[in-house]
PDB file of C-alpha atoms in Angstrom:
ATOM      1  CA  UNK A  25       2.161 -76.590  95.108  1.00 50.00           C
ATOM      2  CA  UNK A  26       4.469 -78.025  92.743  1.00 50.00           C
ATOM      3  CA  UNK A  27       1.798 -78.587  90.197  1.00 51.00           C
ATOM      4  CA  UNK A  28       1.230 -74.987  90.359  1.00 53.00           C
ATOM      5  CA  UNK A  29       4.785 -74.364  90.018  1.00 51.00           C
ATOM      6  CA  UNK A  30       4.963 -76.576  86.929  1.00 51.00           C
ATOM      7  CA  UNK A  31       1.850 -74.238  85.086  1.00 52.00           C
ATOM      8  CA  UNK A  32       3.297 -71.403  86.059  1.00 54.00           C
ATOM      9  CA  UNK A  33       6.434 -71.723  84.640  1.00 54.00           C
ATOM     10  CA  UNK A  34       5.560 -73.401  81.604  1.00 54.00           C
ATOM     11  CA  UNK A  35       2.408 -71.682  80.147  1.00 55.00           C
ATOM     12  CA  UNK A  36       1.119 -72.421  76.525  1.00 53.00           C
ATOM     13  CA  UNK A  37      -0.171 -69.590  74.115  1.00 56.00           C
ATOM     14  CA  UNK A  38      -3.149 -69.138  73.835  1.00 61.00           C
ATOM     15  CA  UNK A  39      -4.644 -71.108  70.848  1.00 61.00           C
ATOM     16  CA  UNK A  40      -6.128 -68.585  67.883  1.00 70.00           C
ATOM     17  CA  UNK A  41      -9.644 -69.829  67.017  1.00 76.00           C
ATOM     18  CA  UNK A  42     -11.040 -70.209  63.780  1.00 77.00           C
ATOM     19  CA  UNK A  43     -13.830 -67.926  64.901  1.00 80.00           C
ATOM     20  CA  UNK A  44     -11.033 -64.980  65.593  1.00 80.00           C
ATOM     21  CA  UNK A  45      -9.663 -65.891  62.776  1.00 84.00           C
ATOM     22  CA  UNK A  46     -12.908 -65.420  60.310  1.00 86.00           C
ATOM     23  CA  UNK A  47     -13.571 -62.264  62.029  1.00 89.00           C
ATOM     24  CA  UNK A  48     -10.248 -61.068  61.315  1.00 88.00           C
ATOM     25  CA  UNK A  49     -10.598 -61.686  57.651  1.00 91.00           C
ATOM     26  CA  UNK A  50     -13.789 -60.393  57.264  1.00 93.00           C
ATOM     27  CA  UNK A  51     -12.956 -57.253  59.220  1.00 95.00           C
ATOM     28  CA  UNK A  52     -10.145 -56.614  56.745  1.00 94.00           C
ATOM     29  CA  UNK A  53     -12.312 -57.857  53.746  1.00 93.00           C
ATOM     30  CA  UNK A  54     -15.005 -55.487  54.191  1.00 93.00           C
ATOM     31  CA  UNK A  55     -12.440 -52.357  55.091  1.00 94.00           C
ATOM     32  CA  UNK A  56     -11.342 -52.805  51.750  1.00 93.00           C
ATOM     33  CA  UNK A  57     -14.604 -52.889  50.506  1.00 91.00           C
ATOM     34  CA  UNK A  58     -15.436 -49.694  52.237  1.00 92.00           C
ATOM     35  CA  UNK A  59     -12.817 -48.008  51.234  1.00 93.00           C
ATOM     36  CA  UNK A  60     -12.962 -48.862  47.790  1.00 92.00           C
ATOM     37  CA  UNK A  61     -16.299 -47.842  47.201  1.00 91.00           C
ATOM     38  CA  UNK A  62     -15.382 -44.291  48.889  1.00 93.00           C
ATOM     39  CA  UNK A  63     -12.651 -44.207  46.493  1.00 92.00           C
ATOM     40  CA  UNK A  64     -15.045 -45.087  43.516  1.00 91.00           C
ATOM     41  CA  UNK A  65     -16.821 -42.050  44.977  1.00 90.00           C
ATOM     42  CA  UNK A  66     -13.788 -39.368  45.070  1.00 91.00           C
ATOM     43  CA  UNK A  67     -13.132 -40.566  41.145  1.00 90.00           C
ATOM     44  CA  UNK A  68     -16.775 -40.077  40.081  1.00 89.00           C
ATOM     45  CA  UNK A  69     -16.962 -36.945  41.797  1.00 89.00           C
ATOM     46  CA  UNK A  70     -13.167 -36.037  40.088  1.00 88.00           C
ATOM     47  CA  UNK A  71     -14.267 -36.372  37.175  1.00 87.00           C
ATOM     48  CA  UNK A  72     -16.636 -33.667  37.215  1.00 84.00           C
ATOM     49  CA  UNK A  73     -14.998 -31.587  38.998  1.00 86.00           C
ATOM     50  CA  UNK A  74     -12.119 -31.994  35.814  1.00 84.00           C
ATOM     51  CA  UNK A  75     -14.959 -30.933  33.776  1.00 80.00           C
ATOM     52  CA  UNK A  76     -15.661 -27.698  35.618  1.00 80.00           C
ATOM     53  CA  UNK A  77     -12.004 -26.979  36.072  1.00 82.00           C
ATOM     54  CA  UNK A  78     -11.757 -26.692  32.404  1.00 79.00           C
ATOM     55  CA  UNK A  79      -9.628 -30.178  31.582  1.00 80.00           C
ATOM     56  CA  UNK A  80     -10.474 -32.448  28.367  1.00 82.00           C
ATOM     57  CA  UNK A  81     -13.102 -35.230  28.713  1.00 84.00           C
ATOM     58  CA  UNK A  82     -10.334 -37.974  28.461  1.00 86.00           C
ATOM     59  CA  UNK A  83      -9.028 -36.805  31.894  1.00 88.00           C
ATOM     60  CA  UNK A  84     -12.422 -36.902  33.044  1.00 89.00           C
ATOM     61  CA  UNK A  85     -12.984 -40.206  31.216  1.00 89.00           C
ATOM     62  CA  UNK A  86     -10.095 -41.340  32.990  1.00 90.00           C
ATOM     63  CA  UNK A  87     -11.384 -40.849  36.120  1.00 91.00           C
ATOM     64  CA  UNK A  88     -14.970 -41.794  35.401  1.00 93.00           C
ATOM     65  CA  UNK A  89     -13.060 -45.376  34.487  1.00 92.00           C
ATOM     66  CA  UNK A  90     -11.124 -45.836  37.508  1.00 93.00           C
ATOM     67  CA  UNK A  91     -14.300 -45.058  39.559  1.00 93.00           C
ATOM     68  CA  UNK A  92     -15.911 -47.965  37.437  1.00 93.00           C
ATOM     69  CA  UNK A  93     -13.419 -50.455  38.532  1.00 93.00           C
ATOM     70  CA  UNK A  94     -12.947 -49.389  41.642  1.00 93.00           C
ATOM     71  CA  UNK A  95     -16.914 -50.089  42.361  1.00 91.00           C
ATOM     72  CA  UNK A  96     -17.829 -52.102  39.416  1.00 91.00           C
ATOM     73  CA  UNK A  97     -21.267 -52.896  40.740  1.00 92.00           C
ATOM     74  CA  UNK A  98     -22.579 -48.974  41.027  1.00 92.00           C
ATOM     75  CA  UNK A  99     -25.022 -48.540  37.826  1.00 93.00           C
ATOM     76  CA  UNK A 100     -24.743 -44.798  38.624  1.00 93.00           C
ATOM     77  CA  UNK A 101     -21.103 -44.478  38.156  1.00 94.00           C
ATOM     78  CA  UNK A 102     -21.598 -46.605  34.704  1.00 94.00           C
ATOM     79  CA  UNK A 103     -24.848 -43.763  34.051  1.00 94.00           C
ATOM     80  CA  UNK A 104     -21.970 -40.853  34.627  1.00 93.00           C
ATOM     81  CA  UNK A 105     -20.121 -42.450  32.090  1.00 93.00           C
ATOM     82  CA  UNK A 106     -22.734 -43.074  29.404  1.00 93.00           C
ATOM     83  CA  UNK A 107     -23.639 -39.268  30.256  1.00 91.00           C
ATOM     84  CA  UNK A 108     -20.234 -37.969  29.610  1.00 90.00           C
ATOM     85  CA  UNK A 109     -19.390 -39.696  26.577  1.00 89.00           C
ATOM     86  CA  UNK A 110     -23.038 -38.159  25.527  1.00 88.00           C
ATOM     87  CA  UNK A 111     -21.411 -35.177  26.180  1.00 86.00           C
ATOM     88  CA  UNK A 112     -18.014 -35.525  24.402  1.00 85.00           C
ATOM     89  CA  UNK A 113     -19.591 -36.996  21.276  1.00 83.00           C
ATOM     90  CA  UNK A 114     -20.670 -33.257  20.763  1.00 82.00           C
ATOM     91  CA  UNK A 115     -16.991 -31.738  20.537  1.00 81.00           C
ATOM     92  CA  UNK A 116     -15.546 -34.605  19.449  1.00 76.00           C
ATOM     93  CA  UNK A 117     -12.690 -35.430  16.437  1.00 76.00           C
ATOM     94  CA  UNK A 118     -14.985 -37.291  13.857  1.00 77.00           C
ATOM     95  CA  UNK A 119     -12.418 -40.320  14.141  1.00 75.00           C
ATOM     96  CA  UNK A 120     -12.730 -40.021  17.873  1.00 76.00           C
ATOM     97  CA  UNK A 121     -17.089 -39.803  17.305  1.00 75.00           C
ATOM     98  CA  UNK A 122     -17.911 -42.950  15.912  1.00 80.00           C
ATOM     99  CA  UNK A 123     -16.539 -45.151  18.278  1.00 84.00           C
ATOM    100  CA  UNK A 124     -18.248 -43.368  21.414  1.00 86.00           C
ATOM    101  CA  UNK A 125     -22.093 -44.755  20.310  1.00 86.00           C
ATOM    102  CA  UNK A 126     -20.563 -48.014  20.600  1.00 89.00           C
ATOM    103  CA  UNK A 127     -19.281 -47.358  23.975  1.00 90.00           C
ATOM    104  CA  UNK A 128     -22.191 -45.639  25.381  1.00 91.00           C
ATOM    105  CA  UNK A 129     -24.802 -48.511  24.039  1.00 92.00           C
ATOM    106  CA  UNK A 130     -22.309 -51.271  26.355  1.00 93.00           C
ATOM    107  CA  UNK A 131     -21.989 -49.181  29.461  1.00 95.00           C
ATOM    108  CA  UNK A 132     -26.151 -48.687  29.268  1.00 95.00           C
ATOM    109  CA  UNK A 133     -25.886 -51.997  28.572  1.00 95.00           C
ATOM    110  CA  UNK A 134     -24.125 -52.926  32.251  1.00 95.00           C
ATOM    111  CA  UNK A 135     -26.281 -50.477  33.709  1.00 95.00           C
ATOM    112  CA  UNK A 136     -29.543 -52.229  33.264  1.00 96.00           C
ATOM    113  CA  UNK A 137     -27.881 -55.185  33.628  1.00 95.00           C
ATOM    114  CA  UNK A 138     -27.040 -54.202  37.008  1.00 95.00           C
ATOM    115  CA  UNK A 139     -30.182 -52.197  38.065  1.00 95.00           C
ATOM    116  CA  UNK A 140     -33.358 -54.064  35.650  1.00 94.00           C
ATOM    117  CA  UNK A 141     -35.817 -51.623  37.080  1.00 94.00           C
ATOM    118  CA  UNK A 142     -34.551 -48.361  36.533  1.00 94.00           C
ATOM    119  CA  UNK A 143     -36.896 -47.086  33.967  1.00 94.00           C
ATOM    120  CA  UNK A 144     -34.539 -44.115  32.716  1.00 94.00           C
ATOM    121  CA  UNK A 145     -31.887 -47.050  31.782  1.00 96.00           C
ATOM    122  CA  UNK A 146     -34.519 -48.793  29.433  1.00 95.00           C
ATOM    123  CA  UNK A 147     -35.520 -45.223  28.304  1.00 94.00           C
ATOM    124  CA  UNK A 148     -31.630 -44.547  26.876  1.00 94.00           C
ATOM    125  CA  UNK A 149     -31.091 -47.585  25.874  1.00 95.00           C
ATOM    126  CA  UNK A 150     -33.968 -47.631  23.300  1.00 93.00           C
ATOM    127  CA  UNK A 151     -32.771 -43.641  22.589  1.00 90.00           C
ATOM    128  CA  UNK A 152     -29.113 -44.752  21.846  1.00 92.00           C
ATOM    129  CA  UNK A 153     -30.148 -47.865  19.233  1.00 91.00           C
ATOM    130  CA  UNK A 154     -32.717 -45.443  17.925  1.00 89.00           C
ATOM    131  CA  UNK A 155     -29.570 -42.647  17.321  1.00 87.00           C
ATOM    132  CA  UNK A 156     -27.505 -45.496  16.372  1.00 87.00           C
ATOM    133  CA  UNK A 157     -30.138 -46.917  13.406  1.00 85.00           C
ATOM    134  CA  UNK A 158     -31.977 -44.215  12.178  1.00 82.00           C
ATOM    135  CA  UNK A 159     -33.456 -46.761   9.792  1.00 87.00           C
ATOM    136  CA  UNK A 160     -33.373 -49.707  11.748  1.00 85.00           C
ATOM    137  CA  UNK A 161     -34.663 -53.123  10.708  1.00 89.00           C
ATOM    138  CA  UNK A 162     -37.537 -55.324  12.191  1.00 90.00           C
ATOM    139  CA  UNK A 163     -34.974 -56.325  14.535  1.00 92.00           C
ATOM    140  CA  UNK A 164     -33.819 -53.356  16.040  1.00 91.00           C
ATOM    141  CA  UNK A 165     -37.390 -51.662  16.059  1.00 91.00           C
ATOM    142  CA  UNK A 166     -38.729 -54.129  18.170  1.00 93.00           C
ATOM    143  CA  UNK A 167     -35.860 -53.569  20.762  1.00 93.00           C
ATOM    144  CA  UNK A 168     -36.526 -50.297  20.270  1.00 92.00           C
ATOM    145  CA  UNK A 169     -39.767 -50.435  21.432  1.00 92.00           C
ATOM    146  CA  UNK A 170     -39.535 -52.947  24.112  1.00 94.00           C
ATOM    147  CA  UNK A 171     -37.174 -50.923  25.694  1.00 94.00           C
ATOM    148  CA  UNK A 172     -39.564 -47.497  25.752  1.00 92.00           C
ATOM    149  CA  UNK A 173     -42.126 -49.434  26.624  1.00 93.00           C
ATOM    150  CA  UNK A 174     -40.667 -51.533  29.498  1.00 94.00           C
ATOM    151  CA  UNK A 175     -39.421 -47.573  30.527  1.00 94.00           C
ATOM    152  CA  UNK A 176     -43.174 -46.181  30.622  1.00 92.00           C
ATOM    153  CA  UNK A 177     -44.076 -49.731  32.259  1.00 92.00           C
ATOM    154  CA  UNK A 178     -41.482 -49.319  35.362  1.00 92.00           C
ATOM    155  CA  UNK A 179     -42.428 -45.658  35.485  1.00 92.00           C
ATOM    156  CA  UNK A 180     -46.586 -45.328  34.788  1.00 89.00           C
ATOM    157  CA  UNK A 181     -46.809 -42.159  36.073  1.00 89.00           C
ATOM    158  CA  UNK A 182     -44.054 -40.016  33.643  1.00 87.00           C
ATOM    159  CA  UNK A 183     -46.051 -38.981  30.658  1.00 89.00           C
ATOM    160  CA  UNK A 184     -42.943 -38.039  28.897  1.00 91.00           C
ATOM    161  CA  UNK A 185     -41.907 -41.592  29.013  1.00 90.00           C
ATOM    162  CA  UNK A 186     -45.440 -43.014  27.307  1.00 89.00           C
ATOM    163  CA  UNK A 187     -46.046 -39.963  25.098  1.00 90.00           C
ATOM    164  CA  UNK A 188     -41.962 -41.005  23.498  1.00 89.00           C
ATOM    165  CA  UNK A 189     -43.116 -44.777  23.165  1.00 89.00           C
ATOM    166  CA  UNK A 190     -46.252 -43.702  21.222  1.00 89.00           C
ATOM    167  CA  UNK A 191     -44.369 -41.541  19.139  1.00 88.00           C
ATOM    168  CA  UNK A 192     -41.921 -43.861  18.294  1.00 86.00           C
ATOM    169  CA  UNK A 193     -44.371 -47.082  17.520  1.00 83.00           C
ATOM    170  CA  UNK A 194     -46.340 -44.662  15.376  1.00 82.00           C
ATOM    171  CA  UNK A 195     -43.727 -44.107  13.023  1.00 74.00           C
TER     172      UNK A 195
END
């Protein structure tokens, strides 16, 4: 009995395991995940919603940016991006306009970087260096057309997508 005694009144903690331990951390670690790609999501969708609600396209920029670091890995957030600098290259200040063909050419860039077999990536990428060099050298034209081609190669059944490399490796 006075063994029990001695237990009773002189209990250790519990030990934490390592196990509980790496469950804890990756419970936490993928909460923030989650909820950062969510936010990613709210931003993306923000910035559209700026567009409709009449603000400038640097607000929606703005937001279209924090959405990109927020889920840096989502090739459609980067394809919002490329689309709305497409879009503000229209109205823009001519000092403001030549930069945004830069910009648009990287963020296709990442996007095909991050999703190689999305044909419509390939197909905008070979549009923008086309806009970009409307007399491009042997260089550039065969970039060009590796990039319309690989597009009607991922996606054999879109005419539009052959019938625009023809077109283009005619002239």
């Amino acid at each position: 009995q006075q063994k029990m005694k001695f237990k009773k009144k002189y209990s250790y903690p519990r030990m934490i395991s390592v196990s509980n331990i790496l469950i804890v951390v990756f419970s936490i670690c993928f909460s923030v995940l989650v909820l950062s790609v969510f936010a990613a999501d709210r931003y993306s969708y923000a910035s559209i919603r700026a567009l409709n609600n009449g603000y400038s396209y640097e607000k929606a920029l703005s937001h279209i940016n924090t959405a990109a670091r927020l889920d840096p890995l989502n090739a459609d957030i980067l394809f919002r991006k490329y689309e709305l600098l497409g879009e503000w290259e229209k109205t823009a200040l001519p000092e403001i306009a030549e930069d945004i063909p830069k910009e648009r050419l990287r963020t296709i860039k990442r996007c095909i970087e991050l999703r190689p077999l999305r044909a419509k990536y390939h197909l905008y990428y070979g549009l923008v260096l086309s806009a970009m060099s409307p007399k491009p050298n042997i260089v550039t034209r065969e970039l060009i057309l590796t990039q319309l081609k690989k597009a009607s190669e991922l996606k054999p059944t879109s005419t539009m997508y052959s019938e625009l490399y023809e077109r283009v490796s005619e002239k």
